[in-house]
Amino acid sequence: MSIAIENFVKAIYKNGKRDNNDTKPGNIAKELGISNAAATDMAQKLASKDLLHYEKYQALKLTDKGNKMALNVVRKHRLWESLLFKLFDMSLHDIHREAELLEHQTSDLLADKISEYLGNPKFDPHGDPIPNANGEITTTDTSMALSQTSEGKKYTISRLMSDDKEFFDFCAQHGLKYGNSLFVSKQFNKNKMTQISINNNTILLNEDFTSIIYVNENH
Amino acid sequence: MSIAIENFVKAIYKNGKRDNNDTKPGNIAKELGISNAAATDMAQKLASKDLLHYEKYQALKLTDKGNKMALNVVRKHRLWESLLFKLFDMSLHDIHREAELLEHQTSDLLADKISEYLGNPKFDPHGDPIPNANGEITTTDTSMALSQTSEGKKYTISRLMSDDKEFFDFCAQHGLKYGNSLFVSKQFNKNKMTQISINNNTILLNEDFTSIIYVNENH
DNA sequence: AAATATTTTTAAGTAAGCTTAAATTTTTTT
DNA sequence: AAAAAAATTTAAGCTTACTTAAAAATATTT
């Protein structure tokens, strides 16, 4: 299957995770940076390949086959991110961009070799779960968005859900990194702003940030 | 530039290394597994992009720009082979196939990171030289084909110039590996067959093999 | 050097993956 | 519930990278 198809199926998978009604052609088109017409076209084509269910004007739903393909690509993406993160001193944003290309040029055999080399990790450097070779995901996710946390408690960063360079630069600068600890000192304005302490610094984060930084409470 | 273009330029580079008159469209077409017509077409297109010199019915010659592009792709290919060879237990043939795809999806930054991680190696696991970031190749190649060697001397394997699975399987089975030593016991039939000792075994190789296994004399 | 074979080129056509523009359907607003 | 806005779909067209078939040029054989 082509790169365009893999990316299309992956986009449906990703959007569907967020919001099940976010998989209409227009939303996928936006995600991929193509026209709505192209997305509709592709959706009809992929329906005929049994990768998704297509009904005019409705949200796109992956078939089992389509879901499996998406998970296979996501697996390769996250394995590459894990490997590059381990071996090289590169920003998470750069690593993400490389993985975005490498994911489509990786045999299942190589993916397994990478996984084995890394000790079959369950999470990538963003904290996102890595599907196994059968497309199964470990989803014992008890984490919450930073915007949902309570004042006066300590948390550990479990996921940084973004591809954005500015975001990662900011995170790197302030020690906001997968696995690091932080303390929530104050929630303002009905949790629209959150004040945290990390590495002996106090920073104030708005909802753009606190909605994509996920944490687990420390016990 | 597209994958098709990178592969086209690389094929001219590779064929040109072997034999300067081996770069007519038909030979490139054979190398790439496309029709002669497609190769002529592409040649004309790449001439207009200043990647090669095209004259009707003549061999294709890369411009400086085209040569640089080819070396950049070759660099990435050989760096990937070196990395995969170091990290994973995979056959040279499989490694070659993965590198064939990865080479086109690798930023210059990532190539530099791989090179640095490996200690800026000058040769890949086949013994082929790795161009540096400026496209310069270390060519202090004093090696000779096994078919050119003399009876009664010891040599070290310096290059295995093939992409063929059967060949690599045979090599792996008999310890014919980059860096290994061997002893040439006999040349038969005007060097058309060569008898060697390696790992306490004696094997007889025909010209198909002795023309692509390169060695340096031990002193 | 003529005849034959091979190679290269041109020409016409195809599939994938896009585009823009217009028509249709759905959704939102009033 | 009608009008306006937004999204989706259809239609027509483009580019890339191929294909096959025929024409033209080059290379080889005799």
Tab-separated table of N, CA and C (backbone and C1' of nucleotides) in Angstrom, chain D residues 2-26:
chain	number	residue	atom	x	y	z
D	2	DA	P	-41.024	26.787	5.245
D	2	DA	O5'	-40.130	27.989	4.734
D	2	DA	C5'	-40.228	29.203	5.463
D	2	DA	C4'	-38.944	30.003	5.400
D	2	DA	C3'	-38.151	29.939	4.089
D	2	DA	O3'	-37.865	31.279	3.732
D	2	DA	C1'	-36.730	29.408	5.911
D	3	DA	P	-37.035	31.623	2.423
D	3	DA	O5'	-35.617	31.980	3.060
D	3	DA	C5'	-35.560	32.936	4.129
D	3	DA	C4'	-34.108	33.134	4.536
D	3	DA	C3'	-33.130	33.257	3.368
D	3	DA	O3'	-32.255	34.340	3.648
D	3	DA	C1'	-32.454	31.477	4.793
D	4	DA	P	-31.010	34.710	2.708
D	4	DA	O5'	-29.798	34.072	3.517
D	4	DA	C5'	-29.621	34.424	4.892
D	4	DA	C4'	-28.399	33.700	5.437
D	4	DA	C3'	-27.163	33.797	4.538
D	4	DA	O3'	-26.073	34.165	5.357
D	4	DA	C1'	-27.639	31.517	5.037
D	5	DA	P	-24.592	34.252	4.816
D	5	DA	O5'	-23.971	32.884	5.379
D	5	DA	C5'	-24.062	32.594	6.779
D	5	DA	C4'	-23.421	31.252	7.049
D	5	DA	C3'	-22.022	31.087	6.430
D	5	DA	O3'	-21.176	30.644	7.479
D	5	DA	C1'	-23.410	29.255	5.817
D	6	DA	P	-19.630	30.342	7.235
D	6	DA	O5'	-19.636	28.744	7.103
D	6	DA	C5'	-20.132	27.940	8.171
D	6	DA	C4'	-20.091	26.494	7.743
D	6	DA	C3'	-18.731	26.066	7.169
D	6	DA	O3'	-18.306	24.944	7.920
D	6	DA	C1'	-20.493	25.395	5.734
D	7	DA	P	-16.930	24.209	7.630
D	7	DA	O5'	-17.414	22.856	6.948
D	7	DA	C5'	-18.404	22.061	7.591
D	7	DA	C4'	-18.831	20.961	6.631
D	7	DA	C3'	-17.670	20.204	6.003
D	7	DA	O3'	-17.868	18.843	6.324
D	7	DA	C1'	-19.202	20.924	4.327
D	8	DT	P	-16.965	17.680	5.760
D	8	DT	O5'	-17.754	17.254	4.439
D	8	DT	C5'	-19.067	16.715	4.530
D	8	DT	C4'	-19.562	16.334	3.158
D	8	DT	C3'	-18.638	15.393	2.392
D	8	DT	O3'	-19.391	14.243	2.056
D	8	DT	C1'	-19.284	17.232	1.038
D	9	DT	P	-18.707	13.015	1.306
D	9	DT	O5'	-19.042	13.361	-0.218
D	9	DT	C5'	-20.415	13.404	-0.633
D	9	DT	C4'	-20.496	13.918	-2.062
D	9	DT	C3'	-19.704	13.094	-3.079
D	9	DT	O3'	-20.635	12.511	-3.974
D	9	DT	C1'	-19.400	15.445	-3.408
D	10	DT	P	-20.176	11.499	-5.101
D	10	DT	O5'	-20.077	12.433	-6.394
D	10	DT	C5'	-21.205	13.195	-6.784
D	10	DT	C4'	-20.811	14.142	-7.910
D	10	DT	C3'	-20.082	13.483	-9.087
D	10	DT	O3'	-20.798	13.813	-10.268
D	10	DT	C1'	-18.932	15.425	-8.373
D	11	DA	P	-20.418	13.161	-11.669
D	11	DA	O5'	-19.511	14.291	-12.336
D	11	DA	C5'	-19.938	15.657	-12.280
D	11	DA	C4'	-18.885	16.536	-12.937
D	11	DA	C3'	-18.070	15.847	-14.044
D	11	DA	O3'	-18.018	16.723	-15.153
D	11	DA	C1'	-16.621	16.815	-12.459
D	12	DA	P	-17.418	16.214	-16.561
D	12	DA	O5'	-16.091	17.093	-16.667
D	12	DA	C5'	-16.138	18.494	-16.381
D	12	DA	C4'	-14.718	19.025	-16.272
D	12	DA	C3'	-13.757	18.411	-17.296
D	12	DA	O3'	-12.968	19.447	-17.843
D	12	DA	C1'	-12.882	18.169	-15.138
D	13	DG	P	-11.859	19.180	-18.962
D	13	DG	O5'	-10.507	19.430	-18.156
D	13	DG	C5'	-10.429	20.515	-17.213
D	13	DG	C4'	-9.088	20.453	-16.500
D	13	DG	C3'	-7.947	19.890	-17.358
D	13	DG	O3'	-6.788	20.674	-17.145
D	13	DG	C1'	-8.059	18.722	-15.351
D	14	DC	P	-5.499	20.476	-18.071
D	14	DC	O5'	-4.348	20.280	-16.998
D	14	DC	C5'	-4.199	21.195	-15.911
D	14	DC	C4'	-3.253	20.586	-14.890
D	14	DC	C3'	-2.008	19.993	-15.536
D	14	DC	O3'	-0.861	20.686	-15.081
D	14	DC	C1'	-3.021	18.456	-14.003
D	15	DT	P	0.566	20.344	-15.747
D	15	DT	O5'	1.185	19.277	-14.726
D	15	DT	C5'	1.356	19.630	-13.343
D	15	DT	C4'	2.006	18.457	-12.621
D	15	DT	C3'	3.232	17.900	-13.342
D	15	DT	O3'	4.269	17.750	-12.394
D	15	DT	C1'	1.650	16.171	-12.957
D	16	DT	P	5.740	17.291	-12.838
D	16	DT	O5'	5.805	15.788	-12.318
D	16	DT	C5'	5.464	15.491	-10.970
D	16	DT	C4'	5.444	13.994	-10.801
D	16	DT	C3'	6.631	13.268	-11.440
D	16	DT	O3'	7.198	12.407	-10.456
D	16	DT	C1'	4.593	12.291	-12.133
D	17	DA	P	8.632	11.732	-10.655
D	17	DA	O5'	8.234	10.311	-11.221
D	17	DA	C5'	7.424	9.447	-10.424
D	17	DA	C4'	6.953	8.290	-11.271
D	17	DA	C3'	8.063	7.647	-12.128
D	17	DA	O3'	8.007	6.245	-11.970
D	17	DA	C1'	6.191	8.096	-13.433
D	18	DC	P	9.242	5.363	-12.349
D	18	DC	O5'	8.986	5.163	-13.932
D	18	DC	C5'	8.753	3.910	-14.507
D	18	DC	C4'	7.240	3.659	-14.705
D	18	DC	C3'	6.906	2.917	-15.986
D	18	DC	O3'	7.158	1.532	-15.792
D	18	DC	C1'	5.387	4.703	-15.642
D	19	DT	P	7.788	0.721	-16.977
D	19	DT	O5'	6.518	0.390	-17.896
D	19	DT	C5'	5.329	-0.185	-17.327
D	19	DT	C4'	4.230	-0.145	-18.367
D	19	DT	C3'	4.658	-0.680	-19.728
D	19	DT	O3'	4.273	-2.037	-19.832
D	19	DT	C1'	3.560	1.440	-19.966
D	20	DT	P	4.959	-2.938	-20.960
D	20	DT	O5'	4.176	-2.570	-22.316
D	20	DT	C5'	2.752	-2.632	-22.371
D	20	DT	C4'	2.290	-2.116	-23.729
D	20	DT	C3'	2.955	-2.799	-24.923
D	20	DT	O3'	1.969	-2.995	-25.947
D	20	DT	C1'	3.373	-0.465	-25.028
D	21	DA	P	2.276	-3.842	-27.251
D	21	DA	O5'	2.462	-2.699	-28.350
D	21	DA	C5'	1.450	-1.700	-28.462
D	21	DA	C4'	1.793	-0.788	-29.625
D	21	DA	C3'	2.477	-1.494	-30.798
D	21	DA	O3'	2.025	-0.875	-32.007
D	21	DA	C1'	3.910	0.183	-29.972
D	22	DA	P	2.477	-1.445	-33.450
D	22	DA	O5'	3.285	-0.205	-34.024
D	22	DA	C5'	2.656	1.077	-34.006
D	22	DA	C4'	3.687	2.128	-34.353
D	22	DA	C3'	4.508	1.831	-35.613
D	22	DA	O3'	4.566	3.023	-36.376
D	22	DA	C1'	5.958	2.228	-33.807
D	23	DA	P	5.395	3.077	-37.780
D	23	DA	O5'	6.608	4.053	-37.418
D	23	DA	C5'	6.315	5.334	-36.874
D	23	DA	C4'	7.618	6.057	-36.598
D	23	DA	C3'	8.570	6.090	-37.787
D	23	DA	O3'	9.126	7.392	-37.833
D	23	DA	C1'	9.634	5.077	-35.933
D	24	DA	P	10.219	7.792	-38.967
D	24	DA	O5'	11.580	7.730	-38.159
D	24	DA	C5'	11.780	8.617	-37.057
D	24	DA	C4'	13.137	8.341	-36.469
D	24	DA	C3'	14.279	8.396	-37.492
D	24	DA	O3'	15.222	9.305	-36.989
D	24	DA	C1'	14.385	6.396	-36.217
D	25	DA	P	16.536	9.703	-37.837
D	25	DA	O5'	17.671	8.896	-37.055
D	25	DA	C5'	17.861	9.176	-35.675
D	25	DA	C4'	18.783	8.131	-35.102
D	25	DA	C3'	20.120	8.021	-35.832
D	25	DA	O3'	21.115	8.432	-34.910
D	25	DA	C1'	19.168	5.871	-35.375
D	26	DT	P	22.688	8.257	-35.228
D	26	DT	O5'	22.974	6.792	-34.642
D	26	DT	C5'	22.790	6.545	-33.249
D	26	DT	C4'	23.163	5.109	-32.962
D	26	DT	C3'	24.597	4.736	-33.324
D	26	DT	O3'	25.139	4.117	-32.182
D	26	DT	C1'	23.093	3.156	-34.200
